[in-house]
XYZ file of C-alpha atoms in Angstrom:
731
model
C -99.492 30.180 245.843
C -103.077 30.670 246.882
C -104.303 31.710 243.586
C -105.965 29.021 241.328
C -104.068 29.175 238.023
C -105.428 28.311 234.547
C -103.946 24.791 234.486
C -105.572 23.574 237.606
C -108.834 25.502 237.550
C -111.942 23.445 237.361
C -114.674 24.187 234.865
C -116.402 27.434 235.842
C -119.961 27.050 237.265
C -120.883 30.386 235.750
C -119.393 32.994 233.535
C -119.682 36.850 233.524
C -118.113 39.689 231.669
C -117.668 41.784 234.763
C -117.671 40.498 238.369
C -117.787 42.712 241.412
C -116.840 41.483 244.921
C -118.697 43.471 247.643
C -122.002 45.391 247.449
C -121.296 48.534 249.441
C -121.363 51.932 247.786
C -118.488 51.295 245.411
C -119.759 47.896 244.436
C -123.193 49.080 243.677
C -122.036 51.935 241.315
C -119.502 49.554 239.658
C -122.247 46.921 239.045
C -124.795 49.356 237.775
C -122.392 51.023 235.328
C -121.034 47.763 233.909
C -124.572 46.242 233.501
C -125.989 49.312 231.862
C -123.141 49.396 229.433
C -124.359 46.025 228.124
C -122.120 43.595 230.028
C -123.214 40.477 231.804
C -122.426 41.551 235.296
C -122.392 39.732 238.687
C -122.407 41.426 242.111
C -121.250 39.124 245.008
C -122.110 40.004 248.571
C -122.026 38.250 251.939
C -125.595 39.304 252.714
C -128.195 40.392 250.216
C -130.072 42.179 252.929
C -127.230 44.553 253.583
C -126.553 45.934 250.059
C -125.457 49.547 250.315
C -125.519 49.453 254.066
C -124.847 52.760 255.679
C -122.569 51.354 258.286
C -121.714 54.703 259.842
C -123.346 58.072 259.281
C -126.935 57.857 257.862
C -126.299 60.698 255.524
C -125.157 61.293 251.943
C -123.107 64.322 250.840
C -121.633 67.123 252.822
C -118.799 69.579 251.984
C -116.926 68.344 248.931
C -118.697 64.936 249.349
C -121.799 66.549 247.794
C -119.674 67.465 244.846
C -118.753 63.858 244.322
C -122.338 62.679 244.506
C -123.279 65.366 241.940
C -120.489 64.193 239.632
C -121.503 60.416 240.013
C -125.122 61.470 239.046
C -123.881 63.552 236.115
C -121.978 60.642 234.735
C -125.068 58.355 235.008
C -124.485 56.814 238.461
C -127.293 56.009 240.855
C -126.265 57.191 244.369
C -127.939 60.696 243.884
C -131.249 59.218 242.686
C -131.401 56.729 245.653
C -130.506 59.398 248.209
C -133.281 61.699 246.732
C -135.840 58.889 247.138
C -135.111 58.256 250.894
C -133.908 61.530 252.171
C -135.530 62.818 255.336
C -133.713 66.102 255.599
C -132.084 68.075 252.767
C -129.672 71.007 253.269
C -127.499 73.004 250.851
C -124.410 73.796 252.938
C -122.124 76.786 252.745
C -124.684 79.063 251.012
C -123.306 82.129 252.893
C -120.036 81.598 251.099
C -119.076 81.540 247.430
C -120.688 79.088 244.852
C -117.548 77.058 244.643
C -118.077 75.489 248.111
C -121.902 75.041 248.085
C -122.473 71.337 248.890
C -125.748 69.349 249.160
C -126.311 66.987 252.082
C -129.180 64.676 252.899
C -130.054 62.817 256.010
C -131.378 59.414 254.852
C -133.624 56.867 256.124
C -130.976 54.164 256.557
C -133.086 50.997 256.113
C -134.967 52.483 253.190
C -131.623 53.382 251.487
C -130.721 49.690 251.329
C -134.114 48.791 250.046
C -134.130 51.495 247.320
C -130.615 50.624 246.232
C -131.505 46.931 245.914
C -134.625 47.763 243.903
C -132.649 49.970 241.657
C -130.016 47.233 241.061
C -132.515 44.568 240.568
C -134.288 46.716 237.827
C -131.119 46.798 235.604
C -130.932 44.230 232.928
C -127.721 42.027 232.663
C -127.050 42.490 236.466
C -127.201 39.412 238.716
C -126.858 39.704 242.466
C -125.426 36.734 244.222
C -125.109 35.963 247.921
C -121.709 34.044 248.364
C -118.348 34.474 249.895
C -115.438 35.158 247.543
C -112.269 33.685 248.970
C -109.743 33.778 246.161
C -108.914 35.040 242.647
C -108.293 32.936 239.687
C -105.331 33.965 237.381
C -103.704 32.955 234.282
C -100.094 33.822 233.251
C -100.803 34.433 229.558
C -102.562 37.494 228.128
C -105.004 37.367 225.288
C -104.054 39.244 222.184
C -103.789 43.002 222.863
C -105.840 45.522 220.959
C -104.739 48.610 219.041
C -105.131 52.180 220.076
C -103.389 55.102 221.587
C -101.723 55.441 224.903
C -104.249 56.908 227.328
C -102.080 59.704 228.481
C -101.251 60.852 224.873
C -104.883 61.260 223.916
C -106.993 64.368 223.957
C -109.964 64.477 226.294
C -111.071 61.802 228.755
C -112.124 59.056 226.406
C -109.229 57.166 225.035
C -107.918 53.920 223.717
C -105.270 51.778 225.275
C -101.921 51.080 223.680
C -100.603 47.546 223.761
C -97.755 48.718 225.864
C -100.152 49.102 228.680
C -100.770 45.268 228.661
C -97.235 44.052 229.225
C -96.659 40.643 227.658
C -96.475 37.948 230.282
C -98.517 39.940 232.849
C -100.788 37.784 234.870
C -104.496 38.134 234.100
C -107.432 37.710 236.430
C -109.942 35.231 235.020
C -112.413 34.721 237.798
C -112.969 34.077 241.416
C -113.271 31.063 243.798
C -116.209 30.862 246.201
C -116.144 29.404 249.682
C -118.447 26.648 248.537
C -115.880 25.415 245.963
C -117.413 26.907 242.870
C -115.353 28.697 240.357
C -116.967 31.751 238.607
C -115.276 32.992 235.396
C -115.016 36.650 234.544
C -113.263 38.851 232.092
C -112.699 41.524 234.558
C -113.039 41.643 238.421
C -113.516 44.576 240.666
C -112.782 44.250 244.381
C -114.720 46.544 246.650
C -114.467 44.929 250.070
C -114.707 48.025 252.249
C -113.645 47.303 255.808
C -114.048 43.623 255.546
C -110.504 42.566 254.663
C -109.192 41.024 257.919
C -111.445 43.415 259.775
C -110.763 43.694 263.538
C -113.311 45.563 265.828
C -112.183 47.246 269.083
C -114.345 48.380 271.924
C -112.342 49.073 274.941
C -110.255 45.983 275.908
C -112.595 43.867 273.774
C -111.625 42.986 270.245
C -113.025 40.519 267.761
C -112.913 39.874 263.948
C -115.622 41.360 261.952
C -116.249 43.426 258.753
C -118.858 45.495 260.467
C -120.418 44.894 263.876
C -122.467 41.700 263.639
C -120.989 40.700 260.225
C -118.067 38.421 259.464
C -114.760 39.654 258.239
C -113.355 38.515 254.846
C -110.328 36.671 256.277
C -109.749 34.155 253.533
C -110.009 36.746 250.768
C -107.792 39.030 252.729
C -105.056 36.338 253.043
C -105.473 35.520 249.406
C -104.990 39.135 248.225
C -101.747 39.289 250.240
C -100.328 36.780 247.788
C -100.700 39.310 244.995
C -97.555 40.850 246.115
C -98.948 44.389 246.308
C -97.963 46.882 248.962
C -100.424 46.944 251.753
C -101.306 49.189 254.686
C -103.455 48.823 257.797
C -106.014 51.564 258.369
C -108.594 52.326 261.088
C -112.031 54.020 261.201
C -114.720 54.249 263.808
C -118.380 54.894 264.533
C -120.220 56.472 267.440
C -122.838 55.007 269.839
C -126.510 54.863 268.818
C -129.222 56.034 271.182
C -132.947 55.304 271.728
C -134.703 58.578 270.571
C -137.536 57.908 273.025
C -135.154 58.427 276.021
C -133.804 61.762 274.747
C -135.088 65.089 276.019
C -135.225 66.848 272.682
C -136.255 70.238 274.148
C -132.790 70.665 275.561
C -131.123 70.718 272.132
C -130.915 73.338 269.408
C -133.134 72.278 266.442
C -131.517 72.178 263.026
C -134.234 71.888 260.258
C -133.661 71.214 256.642
C -134.236 73.557 253.606
C -137.842 74.420 253.003
C -137.280 74.193 249.211
C -134.607 71.603 249.019
C -132.086 71.013 246.353
C -131.888 67.313 245.226
C -128.602 65.495 244.468
C -129.710 64.111 241.108
C -130.152 66.197 237.936
C -132.956 63.716 237.122
C -134.964 64.545 240.266
C -137.390 66.863 238.566
C -140.676 68.373 239.881
C -143.739 66.301 239.448
C -146.107 67.164 236.663
C -147.963 70.384 237.464
C -145.704 71.096 240.421
C -143.389 74.162 240.438
C -140.816 72.668 242.763
C -139.280 69.209 243.573
C -140.792 67.755 246.666
C -138.942 64.996 248.645
C -141.116 61.891 248.668
C -140.678 61.275 252.466
C -141.691 63.271 255.521
C -138.904 65.655 256.526
C -137.362 65.854 260.050
C -135.000 67.985 262.014
C -131.648 67.089 263.526
C -130.387 68.636 266.736
C -127.132 70.234 267.938
C -125.475 69.714 271.321
C -122.139 70.084 272.919
C -120.016 68.256 275.444
C -119.688 69.352 279.059
C -116.747 69.637 281.327
C -117.870 66.407 282.965
C -117.758 64.751 279.540
C -114.252 65.872 278.861
C -113.105 64.724 282.403
C -114.650 61.328 281.811
C -112.712 60.863 278.630
C -109.505 62.129 280.152
C -109.817 59.716 283.120
C -110.385 56.795 280.752
C -108.389 57.649 277.700
C -105.808 55.006 278.925
C -108.393 52.329 278.237
C -108.936 53.374 274.613
C -107.409 50.943 272.222
C -105.912 53.865 270.322
C -103.636 54.620 273.170
C -102.949 51.299 274.594
C -101.240 50.072 271.401
C -104.064 47.660 270.786
C -104.830 49.456 267.447
C -101.988 49.539 264.874
C -103.906 51.012 261.949
C -103.872 54.805 261.138
C -107.218 56.557 261.627
C -108.701 59.439 259.692
C -107.081 62.748 260.734
C -110.097 64.779 259.676
C -112.780 62.614 261.398
C -111.066 61.751 264.712
C -112.654 59.915 267.605
C -113.882 61.983 270.594
C -110.926 60.769 272.759
C -108.516 61.709 269.997
C -110.101 65.225 269.882
C -109.657 65.641 273.645
C -105.927 64.493 273.515
C -105.062 66.605 270.465
C -107.023 69.760 271.466
C -106.511 69.943 275.301
C -107.329 73.623 275.328
C -110.754 73.281 273.748
C -113.461 73.509 276.392
C -116.292 71.876 274.412
C -116.953 69.874 271.286
C -120.088 70.121 269.132
C -121.994 67.026 267.889
C -125.232 66.284 266.155
C -128.192 64.036 267.031
C -129.334 62.523 263.726
C -132.340 60.180 263.391
C -131.515 57.042 261.378
C -134.996 56.831 259.830
C -138.714 57.566 260.003
C -139.665 54.020 261.308
C -137.051 53.733 263.974
C -136.065 55.428 267.188
C -132.370 54.906 266.613
C -130.338 58.090 266.787
C -126.754 58.558 265.485
C -124.403 60.904 267.437
C -122.452 62.509 264.717
C -119.097 63.760 266.045
C -118.786 61.280 268.957
C -116.933 58.310 267.317
C -115.295 56.332 269.954
C -113.741 52.984 270.975
C -113.838 53.526 274.774
C -115.235 50.743 276.833
C -119.044 50.407 276.668
C -119.645 51.544 280.314
C -117.526 54.631 279.649
C -119.425 55.493 276.534
C -122.663 55.265 278.524
C -121.433 57.583 281.214
C -120.122 59.937 278.565
C -123.468 60.074 276.818
C -125.360 60.760 279.951
C -123.125 63.566 280.991
C -124.768 65.706 278.328
C -127.785 67.695 279.368
C -130.837 66.187 277.712
C -129.170 62.672 277.539
C -129.252 61.968 281.253
C -131.698 59.135 280.714
C -130.570 58.159 277.255
C -130.418 54.457 276.447
C -127.544 53.249 274.296
C -128.727 50.820 271.655
C -125.287 50.118 270.213
C -121.853 51.113 271.478
C -119.399 52.870 269.241
C -116.296 50.983 268.168
C -113.119 51.268 266.035
C -112.334 48.871 263.203
C -109.026 47.968 261.623
C -108.831 46.622 258.146
C -106.379 45.851 255.268
C -106.148 48.206 252.369
C -103.901 48.340 249.290
C -101.393 51.129 248.615
C -103.257 53.004 245.870
C -100.072 53.845 244.051
C -100.309 50.217 242.781
C -103.211 51.466 240.555
C -103.260 53.346 237.333
C -105.902 56.033 236.463
C -108.474 53.569 235.549
C -108.180 52.040 238.923
C -106.658 48.865 237.523
C -103.937 47.131 239.466
C -100.858 47.834 237.337
C -99.232 44.377 237.825
C -102.307 42.520 236.735
C -104.663 42.558 233.702
C -108.434 42.573 234.413
C -108.210 43.442 238.191
C -109.658 46.718 239.490
C -110.013 48.062 243.048
C -112.467 50.651 244.308
C -113.502 52.084 247.684
C -111.989 51.747 251.105
C -109.599 49.018 249.923
C -107.815 51.936 248.156
C -107.419 53.834 251.351
C -110.338 56.326 251.143
C -113.143 57.061 253.668
C -116.734 57.775 253.140
C -119.601 56.500 250.986
C -119.153 59.194 248.372
C -115.436 58.638 247.780
C -116.268 54.952 247.453
C -119.166 55.548 244.972
C -117.098 57.647 242.606
C -114.345 55.127 242.433
C -116.784 52.364 241.945
C -118.267 54.089 239.010
C -114.929 54.721 237.296
C -113.850 51.142 238.045
C -117.097 49.811 236.652
C -116.812 51.795 233.446
C -113.274 50.675 232.857
C -113.819 47.081 233.784
C -116.735 47.030 231.327
C -114.692 48.692 228.556
C -111.835 46.244 229.043
C -114.264 43.335 228.909
C -115.712 44.561 225.752
C -112.343 44.931 224.171
C -111.115 41.575 225.573
C -114.185 39.690 224.192
C -113.997 41.487 220.862
C -117.600 42.587 221.226
C -117.096 45.704 219.276
C -120.500 45.639 217.317
C -122.554 45.563 220.642
C -120.326 48.448 221.926
C -121.109 50.566 218.833
C -124.822 49.956 219.054
C -124.911 51.159 222.609
C -123.579 54.631 221.679
C -125.971 57.500 220.962
C -123.724 58.175 217.825
C -123.260 54.802 216.147
C -120.357 55.979 214.156
C -118.261 56.539 217.133
C -116.148 53.868 218.606
C -116.549 53.001 222.306
C -113.146 53.847 224.029
C -111.044 51.247 225.602
C -110.719 53.244 228.889
C -111.965 56.319 230.626
C -110.411 58.731 233.052
C -110.972 62.115 234.556
C -108.222 64.538 235.323
C -107.860 67.283 237.984
C -109.292 69.942 235.623
C -112.566 68.067 235.017
C -113.849 66.738 238.408
C -113.269 66.190 242.012
C -113.393 62.497 241.110
C -110.293 63.035 238.989
C -108.520 64.866 241.846
C -109.426 62.010 244.232
C -107.954 59.389 241.921
C -104.939 61.469 240.966
C -104.192 62.058 244.611
C -104.390 58.322 245.430
C -102.273 56.937 242.552
C -99.636 59.670 242.708
C -99.163 60.315 246.397
C -100.687 57.189 248.091
C -102.090 57.737 251.549
C -101.120 56.767 255.080
C -104.570 57.491 256.523
C -108.121 57.201 255.259
C -108.417 59.763 252.421
C -111.221 62.313 252.623
C -112.231 64.810 249.943
C -112.180 68.517 250.627
C -112.870 71.453 248.412
C -109.396 72.747 249.319
C -107.851 69.772 247.433
C -109.060 71.360 244.138
C -106.859 73.864 242.289
C -109.865 74.859 240.129
C -112.776 74.718 242.519
C -114.532 77.722 241.112
C -114.635 75.725 237.936
C -115.593 72.392 239.782
C -118.964 73.501 241.173
C -122.038 71.372 241.982
C -124.226 73.334 239.607
C -122.135 72.639 236.461
C -121.304 68.958 237.221
C -123.672 67.943 234.484
C -122.031 70.502 231.919
C -118.647 68.977 232.682
C -119.501 65.235 232.774
C -122.887 64.379 231.285
C -121.496 64.301 227.680
C -119.072 61.720 228.889
C -121.830 59.656 230.489
C -123.977 59.843 227.331
C -121.035 58.718 225.072
C -120.589 55.642 227.447
C -124.223 54.761 227.207
C -124.995 55.625 230.922
C -127.387 58.615 230.136
C -130.680 57.769 228.640
C -132.691 59.728 226.094
C -134.983 61.345 228.712
C -132.053 62.560 230.869
C -130.189 63.701 227.775
C -133.196 65.754 226.516
C -133.532 67.400 229.912
C -129.783 68.149 229.938
C -129.863 69.699 226.470
C -132.849 71.805 227.403
C -131.098 73.165 230.518
C -128.009 74.005 228.480
C -130.208 75.940 225.917
C -131.727 78.012 228.851
C -128.161 78.715 230.139
C -126.919 79.740 226.717
C -130.120 81.898 225.991
C -130.073 83.766 229.291
C -126.301 84.446 229.175
C -126.764 85.892 225.672
C -129.819 87.965 226.884
C -127.883 89.466 229.697
C -124.765 90.150 227.526
C -126.707 91.860 224.683
C -129.645 93.690 226.422
C -129.346 97.207 227.802
C -131.087 98.712 230.709
C -134.031 100.920 229.757
C -135.776 103.733 231.731
C -138.421 101.366 232.947
C -135.828 98.975 234.148
C -134.029 101.696 236.150
C -137.307 102.825 237.613
C -138.123 99.312 238.725
C -134.760 98.850 240.322
C -135.112 102.110 242.123
C -138.488 101.148 243.410
C -137.458 97.802 244.599
C -133.960 98.547 246.024
C -134.038 102.307 246.923
C -131.588 103.146 244.108
C -131.983 106.428 242.175
C -134.335 106.402 239.281
C -133.372 107.113 235.640
C -133.848 110.945 236.088
C -131.435 111.063 239.013
C -128.349 113.062 238.491
C -126.132 110.833 240.576
C -124.714 107.462 239.992
C -124.563 106.601 243.661
C -127.218 104.382 245.265
C -128.669 105.854 248.470
C -128.957 102.369 250.006
C -125.761 100.710 249.088
C -123.454 103.609 248.393
C -122.504 101.933 245.174
C -122.687 103.472 241.735
C -126.236 103.142 240.347
C -126.719 101.732 236.846
C -127.104 104.051 233.923
C -129.508 103.793 231.009
C -127.727 101.803 228.282
C -125.719 99.634 230.723
C -125.640 95.932 229.803
C -127.521 93.686 232.215
C -124.347 91.554 232.349
C -122.289 94.634 233.262
C -124.584 95.485 236.123
C -124.637 91.821 237.287
C -120.927 91.756 237.610
C -121.232 94.065 240.640
C -120.767 92.169 243.977
C -123.914 93.584 245.455
C -126.131 92.733 242.439
C -127.818 89.310 242.240
C -129.763 87.448 239.536
C -132.767 87.425 241.911
C -132.838 91.326 241.885
C -132.865 91.369 238.123
C -135.431 88.662 237.571
C -138.620 90.965 237.955
C -137.443 93.265 235.208
C -136.189 90.351 233.021
C -139.669 88.545 233.061
C -141.230 90.297 230.254
C -138.189 89.405 228.088
C -138.182 85.828 229.146
C -141.788 85.497 228.078
C -140.880 86.289 224.515
C -138.523 83.214 224.300
C -140.035 79.674 224.348
C -136.704 78.283 225.676
C -137.642 79.841 229.097
C -141.060 78.317 229.238
C -140.233 75.814 232.087
C -139.055 78.695 234.165
C -142.101 80.921 233.435
C -144.548 78.071 234.269
C -142.786 77.335 237.641
C -142.611 81.065 238.516
C -146.270 81.569 237.786
C -147.136 78.501 239.915
C -145.444 80.088 242.907
C -147.002 83.542 242.082
C -143.513 84.972 241.844
C -144.656 88.563 240.975
C -146.556 88.825 244.203
C -144.579 86.633 246.564
C -141.121 86.897 245.193
C -140.757 83.065 245.567
C -138.353 81.462 243.137
C -138.413 77.565 243.019
C -135.030 76.205 244.056
C -134.355 74.468 240.708
C -135.039 77.665 238.890
C -132.888 79.732 241.257
C -130.077 77.171 240.991
C -130.098 77.458 237.123
C -130.282 81.219 237.309
C -127.258 81.095 239.785
C -125.181 79.154 237.288
C -125.622 81.917 234.748
C -124.784 84.564 237.407
C -121.658 82.785 238.509
C -120.456 82.466 234.890
C -120.961 86.202 234.421
C -119.832 87.588 237.724
C -116.686 85.467 237.842
C -115.819 85.454 234.234
C -112.333 86.861 234.884
C -111.473 84.361 237.510
C -112.890 81.496 235.365
C -110.852 82.648 232.337
C -107.765 82.698 234.536
C -108.480 79.188 235.707
C -108.895 78.048 232.148
C -105.472 79.273 231.269
C -104.075 77.379 234.329
C -105.964 74.270 233.362
C -104.399 74.465 229.857
C -100.974 74.496 231.385
C -101.822 71.492 233.519
C -103.199 69.659 230.467
C -100.036 70.344 228.544
C -97.995 68.723 231.322
C -100.442 65.720 231.306
C -99.868 65.414 227.571
C -96.143 64.720 228.136
C -96.305 61.007 228.692
C -93.417 58.988 230.403
C -93.284 55.624 228.532
C -92.960 52.358 230.347
C -89.498 51.794 229.149
C -88.123 55.051 230.757
C -85.275 54.216 233.074
C -85.235 56.552 236.140
C -82.045 55.017 237.472
C -80.109 56.293 234.427
C -81.068 59.875 235.265
C -77.867 61.339 236.924
C -78.827 64.100 239.248
C -81.868 62.444 240.773
C -81.485 61.547 244.482
C -81.937 57.889 245.459
C -85.168 58.730 247.247
C -86.697 60.321 244.109
C -85.580 57.478 241.952
C -87.119 54.961 244.308
C -90.455 56.887 244.422
C -90.660 57.348 240.682
C -89.674 53.823 239.990
C -92.270 52.443 242.384
C -95.151 54.721 241.277
C -94.212 54.811 237.553
C -96.146 58.066 236.810
C -97.638 58.161 233.335
C -97.061 61.774 232.733
C -94.843 64.676 233.760
C -97.816 66.222 235.417
C -98.391 63.137 237.513
C -94.672 62.998 238.389
C -94.721 66.573 239.668
C -97.530 65.628 242.115
C -95.619 62.818 243.881
C -94.627 63.830 247.309
C -90.912 64.719 247.531
C -90.407 65.089 243.720
C -89.173 68.632 243.130
C -89.732 70.765 239.948
C -85.955 70.395 239.323
C -86.370 66.685 239.299
C -89.325 66.855 236.846
C -87.081 69.007 234.551
C -84.312 66.386 234.745
C -86.737 63.627 233.894
C -87.918 65.624 230.834
C -84.427 66.130 229.678
C -83.530 62.412 229.981
C -86.751 61.485 228.230
C -85.402 63.118 225.111
C -81.989 61.595 225.650
C -83.284 58.042 226.161
C -85.736 58.376 223.342
C -82.984 59.344 220.963
C -80.949 56.380 222.163
C -83.809 53.975 221.352
C -84.171 55.256 217.878
C -80.409 55.481 217.099
């Protein structure tokens, strides 16, 4: 066996509470969380200069991905702050649609992102960053004494304690790692976040070679060692497009795509500077450009698709369905005459340009011809070719909700090793794994006093574990999808995966999650004070709108500004919108519920009322600085807070309906399935269902219902036999 067991392990060179393998986006979040929770934490990487490397797209966020970044930030993570500090174009996507799908996205300075992330990590006490190659895990067969508590799935809320049944007696425990130089590093808990490095294999046409990323070595030894864990594995594939020299591009031939003039940052902690009404990005802002393929481009690909490793059988791994290579698009959509792509600069101090939408593994000379078939790129020089990369991943059904490997104690996985794609999906997993690895380490070391002192409320006990369910966050949806269904392709987050997406918006991520981050010690006093002030403004404005009635002067102002009839008009029909006009005595909230009414329209007549309440002083100051009464300009951060109130009022009925559905889902989640339950004793279950349920071992009836192929009738059977087997155990 490749693992170094307790009896043969040499004395450890160093010892840490939490140890993270890999310094990508998952590893950085995991390390920051564990260290800020007071644990002695080590982050091991193959190259200190490539921490948080943006190996593919030089951007953070996007549709649904922006939700994940907001949630990471609301819990106290660091991705949003770093992205805000080095963003060179900010856009709020989908604003023409409903607030449920608004998503922030930022084009980043790729090199600066690495620098800023490293600076952030190095500023955190208790965190030690090490350059070394981890090649093996150290395990022992005996568990330390377990600790008392409640079963995680039987508790109320997301913070919970762990029952001793979770830590099966005799279950092997990870106690450290072995480095390539022979040193052994001891750790109470270990998080593996290796990205595409595990047995990574790069393909570019007929050429193939081992690598974790282009120019970096693969983690072959660690990859082979992890195979000895006996976990189910899968082989996945992802890819990247060619990069061009921006000086050789005729930019005048492409449609310009500028960013927002008053951008929305990712982080709730990115506030306007003193004396400024709006938040201003610290870096110069740039434009991206939009282009499309030509018939010549498509013909080149068709003529050479037989040389693509995807179609020669050279690649065995399964690629992302929702981010296919350009050759895959041509094959799968033969009737489509053109495909759009984006030219995205990779930074302010480089000429390198990323071609978003042109991921490919075709031979390099074909890629060059393909690029030059685009008008405006006839003379473009290719700095780096695109390539595909295959890598090993673990079947995520091997994990529980805390991202712990169910067969081992003290071992957590996060990021692409769990079958996901994207920086944002990795970051949210890293944060959850880091929190849970830290909580486990605190429990295992018996360091309860330190845990209590870290809490804002000293009388509270730090929980043993932390999870988010599908009703609380996209992060909870992502993890639940992975551990319940697994994945046979790189998993990507979409808003359509959420049952309650009107509830899970970007603007209320702090309302949903910041109290959890505060309880865990990840939200400092300054951020907490700002959060509480924002909540007070939300509550105060909601109350104002729901209790204040329109007066004659309000109706006159509305008629003047919108063309609606004044207070003396005998009709309730607006001449401009053909909608019933408001009447004197109508509640502001009642008027705001109308689809055609917006909070921006009501703000001018609300101003005098806002002035009388000091809670709204930050809004008043910002509006006066932009001369709102004359220009009508509302700072983005003020508008976003106002929109949160508007959404709550306008969609109150839908939100109430979702709350009822969420309560039913939580009821299913409260019905736990104990470890001793025997699925094979359930007569009426098909063999396929028994095998799936026995392999995944869902912890609740709700999770069981979401396993692919498990029918509602099967869940009802399980519920019935739960009662039967429970009676048998007590008889």
